[in-house]
Amino acid sequence: MKTYTSDSCLRLARRVNNRKRTYLLVNPLQGKHLPVSPIQALEMMKTLGDRLAEEFPETRLVIGFAETATAVAAMAASCFDKRCVYIHTTRESLPEGSAIEFREEHSHAVEQSLYCREMDAWLRETETVVLIDDEISTGRTILNMIDQLSAQFPSLRSKRIVAASLLNRVSQENQNRLAAEGILCRYLVKLPQEDYTQAVAGFSVREAAVPPPVPVLAWERLPLAFCDPGRGVLAFDYLDVCRRRAEALLPCLREALGPDRRLLVLGAEECMLPALVLGAVLERQGGYAQVRCHATTRSPIGVSGAPGYPIREGWRLPSLCDANRTAYLYNLDHYDAVLLVSSRGEPAGLEALAKALSVHGCGARYWIGGSV
């Protein structure tokens, strides 16, 4: 099984306008803030899942945290038994009375929700519940969610609870606090207790820019829908459907894209796994000069040209999921074609995204998505 280290999985960036936590741990292999080979990203996520499935094979419920860990948790959940349910928290609206709400206190958007209409049934079928985030620093968000969830579903307290992540920098004191609540910690990389606030203090950063009014190419719709794991799915089936639908697009894409092109597959905020899976299918089939994946995000991160700083360029855009809020796209580059993957109907903000792509001379644009 592949070994990961802080050198391969950690870059430090500075947040913008966030006094609670000034730094952001950026994982260059995760396919969120930085473009990455989708095969490498999914391999890392599967490594976490394989380790968890080996130690906790009885798991039938995995909960991921939005927005950054939606793909991490989905891929990891697919490594368990085919009966394992995967669901992720969300910052999108859910039907009234269908969810619990909790706070991610250090975040740019603190409110999170978890759909719970089938939670009683899911808890009856498992002895272990695995919670997965991209990184765990204090465990406070996990405790906040468990407090709210167990208040409504007391049977959760009788389950073994595992808090898993790619990166873990939980202090011994906080680990003891989690252990006192019956929560085990598992991770790919254990980070030392360093002062990351001080580490990013010396970076002079600027905010992401608004795309200029430049001529844009139109988007072409490729009709393909993905299910929404924010309401709960069987994890193995979800991954399988993503793969089969990506493969179904290949004949159309081969004709449209041509060989030896640089391709970007871009996820829309929480919709990350379908984009990574499509990217991996394209990367594996060969014939392209390069395939890269990352996603838009609600995280406002500072931009800097300082040596070693990970976020060298950024665009501020209307969210693809809700035109009334702001999203960001970092480290965009030149690509011959861009494939945007969304699971929530026709994206908002397509024109602004097209302007950012035009600045980089990106070619053909395709929107793939919708929900089922």
mmCIF file of N, CA and C in Angstrom, residues 96-201:
data_model
loop_
_atom_site.group_PDB
_atom_site.id
_atom_site.type_symbol
_atom_site.label_atom_id
_atom_site.label_comp_id
_atom_site.label_asym_id
_atom_site.label_seq_id
_atom_site.Cartn_x
_atom_site.Cartn_y
_atom_site.Cartn_z
ATOM 1 N N GLU A 96 -37.225 21.146 4.663
ATOM 2 C CA GLU A 96 -37.417 21.466 6.076
ATOM 3 C C GLU A 96 -37.747 20.214 6.875
ATOM 4 N N GLY A 97 -37.079 20.050 7.998
ATOM 5 C CA GLY A 97 -37.330 18.913 8.865
ATOM 6 C C GLY A 97 -36.624 17.635 8.463
ATOM 7 N N SER A 98 -35.802 17.690 7.400
ATOM 8 C CA SER A 98 -35.163 16.466 6.915
ATOM 9 C C SER A 98 -33.725 16.303 7.390
ATOM 10 N N ALA A 99 -33.183 17.292 8.120
ATOM 11 C CA ALA A 99 -31.751 17.285 8.403
ATOM 12 C C ALA A 99 -31.456 17.799 9.803
ATOM 13 N N ILE A 100 -30.279 17.422 10.296
ATOM 14 C CA ILE A 100 -29.734 18.073 11.477
ATOM 15 C C ILE A 100 -28.769 19.152 10.995
ATOM 16 N N GLU A 101 -28.574 20.177 11.807
ATOM 17 C CA GLU A 101 -27.654 21.253 11.464
ATOM 18 C C GLU A 101 -26.596 21.367 12.548
ATOM 19 N N PHE A 102 -25.385 21.697 12.126
ATOM 20 C CA PHE A 102 -24.286 21.876 13.079
ATOM 21 C C PHE A 102 -23.325 22.900 12.504
ATOM 22 N N ARG A 103 -22.299 23.230 13.273
ATOM 23 C CA ARG A 103 -21.394 24.313 12.878
ATOM 24 C C ARG A 103 -19.972 23.798 12.662
ATOM 25 N N GLU A 104 -19.359 24.295 11.597
ATOM 26 C CA GLU A 104 -17.928 24.116 11.357
ATOM 27 C C GLU A 104 -17.289 25.462 11.682
ATOM 28 N N GLU A 105 -16.910 25.639 12.922
ATOM 29 C CA GLU A 105 -16.705 26.974 13.473
ATOM 30 C C GLU A 105 -15.554 27.763 12.850
ATOM 31 N N HIS A 106 -14.532 27.070 12.348
ATOM 32 C CA HIS A 106 -13.380 27.782 11.795
ATOM 33 C C HIS A 106 -13.561 28.142 10.333
ATOM 34 N N SER A 107 -14.659 27.688 9.719
ATOM 35 C CA SER A 107 -14.797 27.773 8.278
ATOM 36 C C SER A 107 -15.261 29.132 7.807
ATOM 37 N N HIS A 108 -15.151 29.347 6.480
ATOM 38 C CA HIS A 108 -15.696 30.525 5.822
ATOM 39 C C HIS A 108 -17.215 30.483 5.817
ATOM 40 N N ALA A 109 -17.792 29.293 5.806
ATOM 41 C CA ALA A 109 -19.254 29.107 5.825
ATOM 42 C C ALA A 109 -19.546 28.092 6.921
ATOM 43 N N VAL A 110 -19.955 28.564 8.078
ATOM 44 C CA VAL A 110 -19.960 27.712 9.276
ATOM 45 C C VAL A 110 -21.112 26.725 9.326
ATOM 46 N N GLU A 111 -22.223 27.035 8.666
ATOM 47 C CA GLU A 111 -23.405 26.180 8.787
ATOM 48 C C GLU A 111 -23.291 24.956 7.895
ATOM 49 N N GLN A 112 -23.542 23.787 8.481
ATOM 50 C CA GLN A 112 -23.573 22.532 7.727
ATOM 51 C C GLN A 112 -24.856 21.790 8.075
ATOM 52 N N SER A 113 -25.306 20.975 7.130
ATOM 53 C CA SER A 113 -26.496 20.148 7.351
ATOM 54 C C SER A 113 -26.199 18.714 6.950
ATOM 55 N N LEU A 114 -26.928 17.791 7.571
ATOM 56 C CA LEU A 114 -26.823 16.378 7.222
ATOM 57 C C LEU A 114 -28.228 15.806 7.092
ATOM 58 N N TYR A 115 -28.543 15.303 5.909
ATOM 59 C CA TYR A 115 -29.844 14.703 5.631
ATOM 60 C C TYR A 115 -30.013 13.442 6.485
ATOM 61 N N CYS A 116 -31.173 13.295 7.137
ATOM 62 C CA CYS A 116 -31.308 12.243 8.155
ATOM 63 C C CYS A 116 -32.595 11.423 8.066
ATOM 64 N N ARG A 117 -33.348 11.547 7.017
ATOM 65 C CA ARG A 117 -34.643 10.857 7.004
ATOM 66 C C ARG A 117 -34.515 9.342 7.099
ATOM 67 N N GLU A 118 -33.406 8.778 6.590
ATOM 68 C CA GLU A 118 -33.197 7.319 6.680
ATOM 69 C C GLU A 118 -32.165 6.944 7.740
ATOM 70 N N MET A 119 -31.796 7.882 8.606
ATOM 71 C CA MET A 119 -30.686 7.641 9.517
ATOM 72 C C MET A 119 -30.963 6.489 10.474
ATOM 73 N N ASP A 120 -32.172 6.381 10.983
ATOM 74 C CA ASP A 120 -32.488 5.262 11.888
ATOM 75 C C ASP A 120 -32.199 3.922 11.223
ATOM 76 N N ALA A 121 -32.648 3.776 9.987
ATOM 77 C CA ALA A 121 -32.438 2.515 9.261
ATOM 78 C C ALA A 121 -30.961 2.283 8.999
ATOM 79 N N TRP A 122 -30.235 3.334 8.626
ATOM 80 C CA TRP A 122 -28.803 3.164 8.364
ATOM 81 C C TRP A 122 -28.056 2.764 9.633
ATOM 82 N N LEU A 123 -28.408 3.360 10.757
ATOM 83 C CA LEU A 123 -27.727 3.028 12.006
ATOM 84 C C LEU A 123 -28.040 1.611 12.470
ATOM 85 N N ARG A 124 -29.227 1.125 12.189
ATOM 86 C CA ARG A 124 -29.573 -0.254 12.571
ATOM 87 C C ARG A 124 -28.697 -1.278 11.854
ATOM 88 N N GLU A 125 -28.197 -0.914 10.673
ATOM 89 C CA GLU A 125 -27.463 -1.872 9.845
ATOM 90 C C GLU A 125 -25.959 -1.847 10.066
ATOM 91 N N THR A 126 -25.470 -1.006 10.986
ATOM 92 C CA THR A 126 -24.021 -0.913 11.162
ATOM 93 C C THR A 126 -23.645 -0.893 12.630
ATOM 94 N N GLU A 127 -22.485 -1.447 12.924
ATOM 95 C CA GLU A 127 -21.907 -1.349 14.266
ATOM 96 C C GLU A 127 -20.851 -0.258 14.344
ATOM 97 N N THR A 128 -20.394 0.202 13.175
ATOM 98 C CA THR A 128 -19.358 1.242 13.111
ATOM 99 C C THR A 128 -19.806 2.328 12.149
ATOM 100 N N VAL A 129 -19.621 3.567 12.561
ATOM 101 C CA VAL A 129 -19.878 4.724 11.695
ATOM 102 C C VAL A 129 -18.538 5.424 11.473
ATOM 103 N N VAL A 130 -18.167 5.587 10.202
ATOM 104 C CA VAL A 130 -16.910 6.243 9.861
ATOM 105 C C VAL A 130 -17.213 7.639 9.336
ATOM 106 N N LEU A 131 -16.599 8.636 9.962
ATOM 107 C CA LEU A 131 -16.718 10.037 9.556
ATOM 108 C C LEU A 131 -15.416 10.431 8.867
ATOM 109 N N ILE A 132 -15.511 11.023 7.675
ATOM 110 C CA ILE A 132 -14.301 11.298 6.903
ATOM 111 C C ILE A 132 -14.245 12.766 6.494
ATOM 112 N N ASP A 133 -13.108 13.386 6.833
ATOM 113 C CA ASP A 133 -12.817 14.748 6.398
ATOM 114 C C ASP A 133 -11.462 14.733 5.699
ATOM 115 N N ASP A 134 -11.149 15.824 5.003
ATOM 116 C CA ASP A 134 -9.832 15.862 4.361
ATOM 117 C C ASP A 134 -8.740 16.084 5.402
ATOM 118 N N GLU A 135 -9.030 16.909 6.393
ATOM 119 C CA GLU A 135 -8.071 17.103 7.486
ATOM 120 C C GLU A 135 -8.820 17.349 8.785
ATOM 121 N N ILE A 136 -8.233 16.890 9.875
ATOM 122 C CA ILE A 136 -8.804 17.107 11.206
ATOM 123 C C ILE A 136 -7.750 17.811 12.043
ATOM 124 N N SER A 137 -8.114 18.977 12.546
ATOM 125 C CA SER A 137 -7.157 19.771 13.328
ATOM 126 C C SER A 137 -7.443 19.726 14.819
ATOM 127 N N THR A 138 -8.718 19.872 15.206
ATOM 128 C CA THR A 138 -9.082 19.837 16.627
ATOM 129 C C THR A 138 -10.146 18.786 16.926
ATOM 130 N N GLY A 139 -10.946 18.434 15.941
ATOM 131 C CA GLY A 139 -12.062 17.513 16.155
ATOM 132 C C GLY A 139 -13.343 18.204 16.582
ATOM 133 N N ARG A 140 -13.323 19.529 16.660
ATOM 134 C CA ARG A 140 -14.493 20.252 17.155
ATOM 135 C C ARG A 140 -15.705 20.094 16.233
ATOM 136 N N THR A 141 -15.474 20.158 14.921
ATOM 137 C CA THR A 141 -16.588 19.997 13.977
ATOM 138 C C THR A 141 -17.229 18.620 14.120
ATOM 139 N N ILE A 142 -16.402 17.606 14.294
ATOM 140 C CA ILE A 142 -16.915 16.240 14.469
ATOM 141 C C ILE A 142 -17.744 16.146 15.735
ATOM 142 N N LEU A 143 -17.254 16.709 16.817
ATOM 143 C CA LEU A 143 -18.012 16.678 18.067
ATOM 144 C C LEU A 143 -19.325 17.447 17.942
ATOM 145 N N ASN A 144 -19.293 18.582 17.228
ATOM 146 C CA ASN A 144 -20.524 19.345 17.019
ATOM 147 C C ASN A 144 -21.566 18.508 16.278
ATOM 148 N N MET A 145 -21.131 17.795 15.236
ATOM 149 C CA MET A 145 -22.071 16.990 14.471
ATOM 150 C C MET A 145 -22.602 15.817 15.297
ATOM 151 N N ILE A 146 -21.720 15.153 16.019
ATOM 152 C CA ILE A 146 -22.144 14.002 16.813
ATOM 153 C C ILE A 146 -23.123 14.425 17.904
ATOM 154 N N ASP A 147 -22.893 15.580 18.514
ATOM 155 C CA ASP A 147 -23.825 16.077 19.531
ATOM 156 C C ASP A 147 -25.221 16.262 18.942
ATOM 157 N N GLN A 148 -25.305 16.886 17.789
ATOM 158 C CA GLN A 148 -26.607 17.119 17.156
ATOM 159 C C GLN A 148 -27.239 15.821 16.663
ATOM 160 N N LEU A 149 -26.413 14.954 16.076
ATOM 161 C CA LEU A 149 -26.947 13.712 15.512
ATOM 162 C C LEU A 149 -27.415 12.749 16.595
ATOM 163 N N SER A 150 -26.639 12.619 17.665
ATOM 164 C CA SER A 150 -27.008 11.684 18.724
ATOM 165 C C SER A 150 -28.200 12.181 19.537
ATOM 166 N N ALA A 151 -28.412 13.494 19.573
ATOM 167 C CA ALA A 151 -29.588 14.017 20.264
ATOM 168 C C ALA A 151 -30.864 13.552 19.586
ATOM 169 N N GLN A 152 -30.814 13.426 18.271
ATOM 170 C CA GLN A 152 -31.986 12.976 17.521
ATOM 171 C C GLN A 152 -31.994 11.473 17.332
ATOM 172 N N PHE A 153 -30.793 10.869 17.298
ATOM 173 C CA PHE A 153 -30.674 9.417 17.077
ATOM 174 C C PHE A 153 -29.764 8.840 18.159
ATOM 175 N N PRO A 154 -30.317 8.575 19.359
ATOM 176 C CA PRO A 154 -29.493 8.128 20.499
ATOM 177 C C PRO A 154 -28.717 6.846 20.237
ATOM 178 N N SER A 155 -29.175 6.017 19.295
ATOM 179 C CA SER A 155 -28.472 4.766 19.020
ATOM 180 C C SER A 155 -27.062 5.004 18.501
ATOM 181 N N LEU A 156 -26.766 6.207 18.021
ATOM 182 C CA LEU A 156 -25.415 6.509 17.549
ATOM 183 C C LEU A 156 -24.397 6.301 18.658
ATOM 184 N N ARG A 157 -24.770 6.593 19.890
ATOM 185 C CA ARG A 157 -23.831 6.496 21.016
ATOM 186 C C ARG A 157 -23.424 5.054 21.302
ATOM 187 N N SER A 158 -24.177 4.091 20.810
ATOM 188 C CA SER A 158 -23.819 2.685 21.020
ATOM 189 C C SER A 158 -22.918 2.148 19.915
ATOM 190 N N LYS A 159 -22.643 2.969 18.921
ATOM 191 C CA LYS A 159 -21.817 2.543 17.800
ATOM 192 C C LYS A 159 -20.356 2.916 18.024
ATOM 193 N N ARG A 160 -19.473 2.160 17.356
ATOM 194 C CA ARG A 160 -18.080 2.586 17.315
ATOM 195 C C ARG A 160 -17.979 3.698 16.280
ATOM 196 N N ILE A 161 -17.368 4.820 16.651
ATOM 197 C CA ILE A 161 -17.259 5.974 15.762
ATOM 198 C C ILE A 161 -15.788 6.197 15.433
ATOM 199 N N VAL A 162 -15.506 6.280 14.141
ATOM 200 C CA VAL A 162 -14.143 6.483 13.666
ATOM 201 C C VAL A 162 -14.085 7.803 12.914
ATOM 202 N N ALA A 163 -13.182 8.689 13.317
ATOM 203 C CA ALA A 163 -12.948 9.952 12.622
ATOM 204 C C ALA A 163 -11.688 9.782 11.780
ATOM 205 N N ALA A 164 -11.863 9.734 10.460
ATOM 206 C CA ALA A 164 -10.752 9.455 9.558
ATOM 207 C C ALA A 164 -10.485 10.659 8.667
ATOM 208 N N SER A 165 -9.238 10.791 8.227
ATOM 209 C CA SER A 165 -8.862 11.933 7.395
ATOM 210 C C SER A 165 -7.581 11.610 6.640
ATOM 211 N N LEU A 166 -7.340 12.404 5.604
ATOM 212 C CA LEU A 166 -6.054 12.309 4.917
ATOM 213 C C LEU A 166 -4.951 12.875 5.802
ATOM 214 N N LEU A 167 -5.217 14.032 6.410
ATOM 215 C CA LEU A 167 -4.249 14.713 7.272
ATOM 216 C C LEU A 167 -4.823 14.838 8.675
ATOM 217 N N ASN A 168 -3.980 14.637 9.679
ATOM 218 C CA ASN A 168 -4.419 14.739 11.064
ATOM 219 C C ASN A 168 -3.371 15.517 11.850
ATOM 220 N N ARG A 169 -3.819 16.615 12.463
ATOM 221 C CA ARG A 169 -2.902 17.381 13.331
ATOM 222 C C ARG A 169 -3.535 17.593 14.703
ATOM 223 N N VAL A 170 -4.315 16.620 15.146
ATOM 224 C CA VAL A 170 -4.988 16.696 16.442
ATOM 225 C C VAL A 170 -3.953 16.559 17.557
ATOM 226 N N SER A 171 -3.981 17.472 18.492
ATOM 227 C CA SER A 171 -3.059 17.419 19.628
ATOM 228 C C SER A 171 -3.433 16.255 20.537
ATOM 229 N N GLN A 172 -2.510 15.891 21.432
ATOM 230 C CA GLN A 172 -2.794 14.812 22.372
ATOM 231 C C GLN A 172 -3.985 15.160 23.257
ATOM 232 N N GLU A 173 -4.071 16.420 23.654
ATOM 233 C CA GLU A 173 -5.194 16.851 24.484
ATOM 234 C C GLU A 173 -6.525 16.660 23.756
ATOM 235 N N ASN A 174 -6.587 17.082 22.495
ATOM 236 C CA ASN A 174 -7.831 16.934 21.750
ATOM 237 C C ASN A 174 -8.106 15.481 21.383
ATOM 238 N N GLN A 175 -7.045 14.712 21.167
ATOM 239 C CA GLN A 175 -7.243 13.293 20.898
ATOM 240 C C GLN A 175 -7.835 12.598 22.123
ATOM 241 N N ASN A 176 -7.375 12.983 23.309
ATOM 242 C CA ASN A 176 -7.941 12.433 24.540
ATOM 243 C C ASN A 176 -9.411 12.829 24.680
ATOM 244 N N ARG A 177 -9.714 14.045 24.280
ATOM 245 C CA ARG A 177 -11.097 14.514 24.323
ATOM 246 C C ARG A 177 -11.990 13.703 23.392
ATOM 247 N N LEU A 178 -11.487 13.412 22.197
ATOM 248 C CA LEU A 178 -12.244 12.581 21.264
ATOM 249 C C LEU A 178 -12.389 11.163 21.811
ATOM 250 N N ALA A 179 -11.299 10.635 22.361
ATOM 251 C CA ALA A 179 -11.337 9.277 22.912
ATOM 252 C C ALA A 179 -12.343 9.176 24.057
ATOM 253 N N ALA A 180 -12.452 10.240 24.845
ATOM 254 C CA ALA A 180 -13.422 10.244 25.944
ATOM 255 C C ALA A 180 -14.851 10.163 25.434
ATOM 256 N N GLU A 181 -15.070 10.608 24.202
ATOM 257 C CA GLU A 181 -16.381 10.504 23.570
ATOM 258 C C GLU A 181 -16.527 9.210 22.764
ATOM 259 N N GLY A 182 -15.533 8.326 22.879
ATOM 260 C CA GLY A 182 -15.591 7.049 22.177
ATOM 261 C C GLY A 182 -15.245 7.134 20.706
ATOM 262 N N ILE A 183 -14.471 8.151 20.309
ATOM 263 C CA ILE A 183 -14.150 8.372 18.904
ATOM 264 C C ILE A 183 -12.688 8.012 18.650
ATOM 265 N N LEU A 184 -12.471 7.108 17.696
ATOM 266 C CA LEU A 184 -11.129 6.726 17.282
ATOM 267 C C LEU A 184 -10.679 7.601 16.126
ATOM 268 N N CYS A 185 -9.399 7.923 16.057
ATOM 269 C CA CYS A 185 -8.840 8.701 14.946
ATOM 270 C C CYS A 185 -7.973 7.805 14.058
ATOM 271 N N ARG A 186 -8.180 7.925 12.747
ATOM 272 C CA ARG A 186 -7.353 7.236 11.767
ATOM 273 C C ARG A 186 -7.020 8.217 10.646
ATOM 274 N N TYR A 187 -5.879 8.017 9.982
ATOM 275 C CA TYR A 187 -5.418 9.009 9.022
ATOM 276 C C TYR A 187 -4.366 8.398 8.109
ATOM 277 N N LEU A 188 -4.076 9.114 7.008
ATOM 278 C CA LEU A 188 -2.951 8.742 6.151
ATOM 279 C C LEU A 188 -1.662 9.387 6.634
ATOM 280 N N VAL A 189 -1.745 10.675 7.021
ATOM 281 C CA VAL A 189 -0.540 11.426 7.396
ATOM 282 C C VAL A 189 -0.785 12.126 8.724
ATOM 283 N N LYS A 190 0.107 11.911 9.677
ATOM 284 C CA LYS A 190 0.068 12.615 10.951
ATOM 285 C C LYS A 190 1.005 13.809 10.877
ATOM 286 N N LEU A 191 0.459 15.000 11.109
ATOM 287 C CA LEU A 191 1.238 16.220 11.026
ATOM 288 C C LEU A 191 1.736 16.627 12.414
ATOM 289 N N PRO A 192 2.902 17.237 12.483
ATOM 290 C CA PRO A 192 3.414 17.686 13.785
ATOM 291 C C PRO A 192 2.638 18.896 14.277
ATOM 292 N N GLN A 193 2.763 19.167 15.570
ATOM 293 C CA GLN A 193 2.107 20.331 16.173
ATOM 294 C C GLN A 193 2.952 21.570 15.902
ATOM 295 N N GLU A 194 2.710 22.193 14.755
ATOM 296 C CA GLU A 194 3.428 23.395 14.372
ATOM 297 C C GLU A 194 2.487 24.592 14.387
ATOM 298 N N ASP A 195 3.057 25.770 14.479
ATOM 299 C CA ASP A 195 2.279 27.006 14.497
ATOM 300 C C ASP A 195 2.036 27.452 13.051
ATOM 301 N N TYR A 196 0.959 26.954 12.457
ATOM 302 C CA TYR A 196 0.671 27.287 11.065
ATOM 303 C C TYR A 196 0.215 28.740 10.916
ATOM 304 N N THR A 197 -0.373 29.289 11.967
ATOM 305 C CA THR A 197 -0.737 30.705 11.926
ATOM 306 C C THR A 197 0.495 31.561 11.701
ATOM 307 N N GLN A 198 1.553 31.270 12.430
ATOM 308 C CA GLN A 198 2.794 32.004 12.272
ATOM 309 C C GLN A 198 3.449 31.689 10.932
ATOM 310 N N ALA A 199 3.321 30.446 10.473
ATOM 311 C CA ALA A 199 3.961 30.032 9.231
ATOM 312 C C ALA A 199 3.440 30.796 8.019
ATOM 313 N N VAL A 200 2.149 31.201 8.048
ATOM 314 C CA VAL A 200 1.591 31.924 6.900
ATOM 315 C C VAL A 200 1.577 33.436 7.106
ATOM 316 N N ALA A 201 1.973 33.876 8.307
ATOM 317 C CA ALA A 201 1.882 35.306 8.620
ATOM 318 C C ALA A 201 2.748 36.153 7.712
#
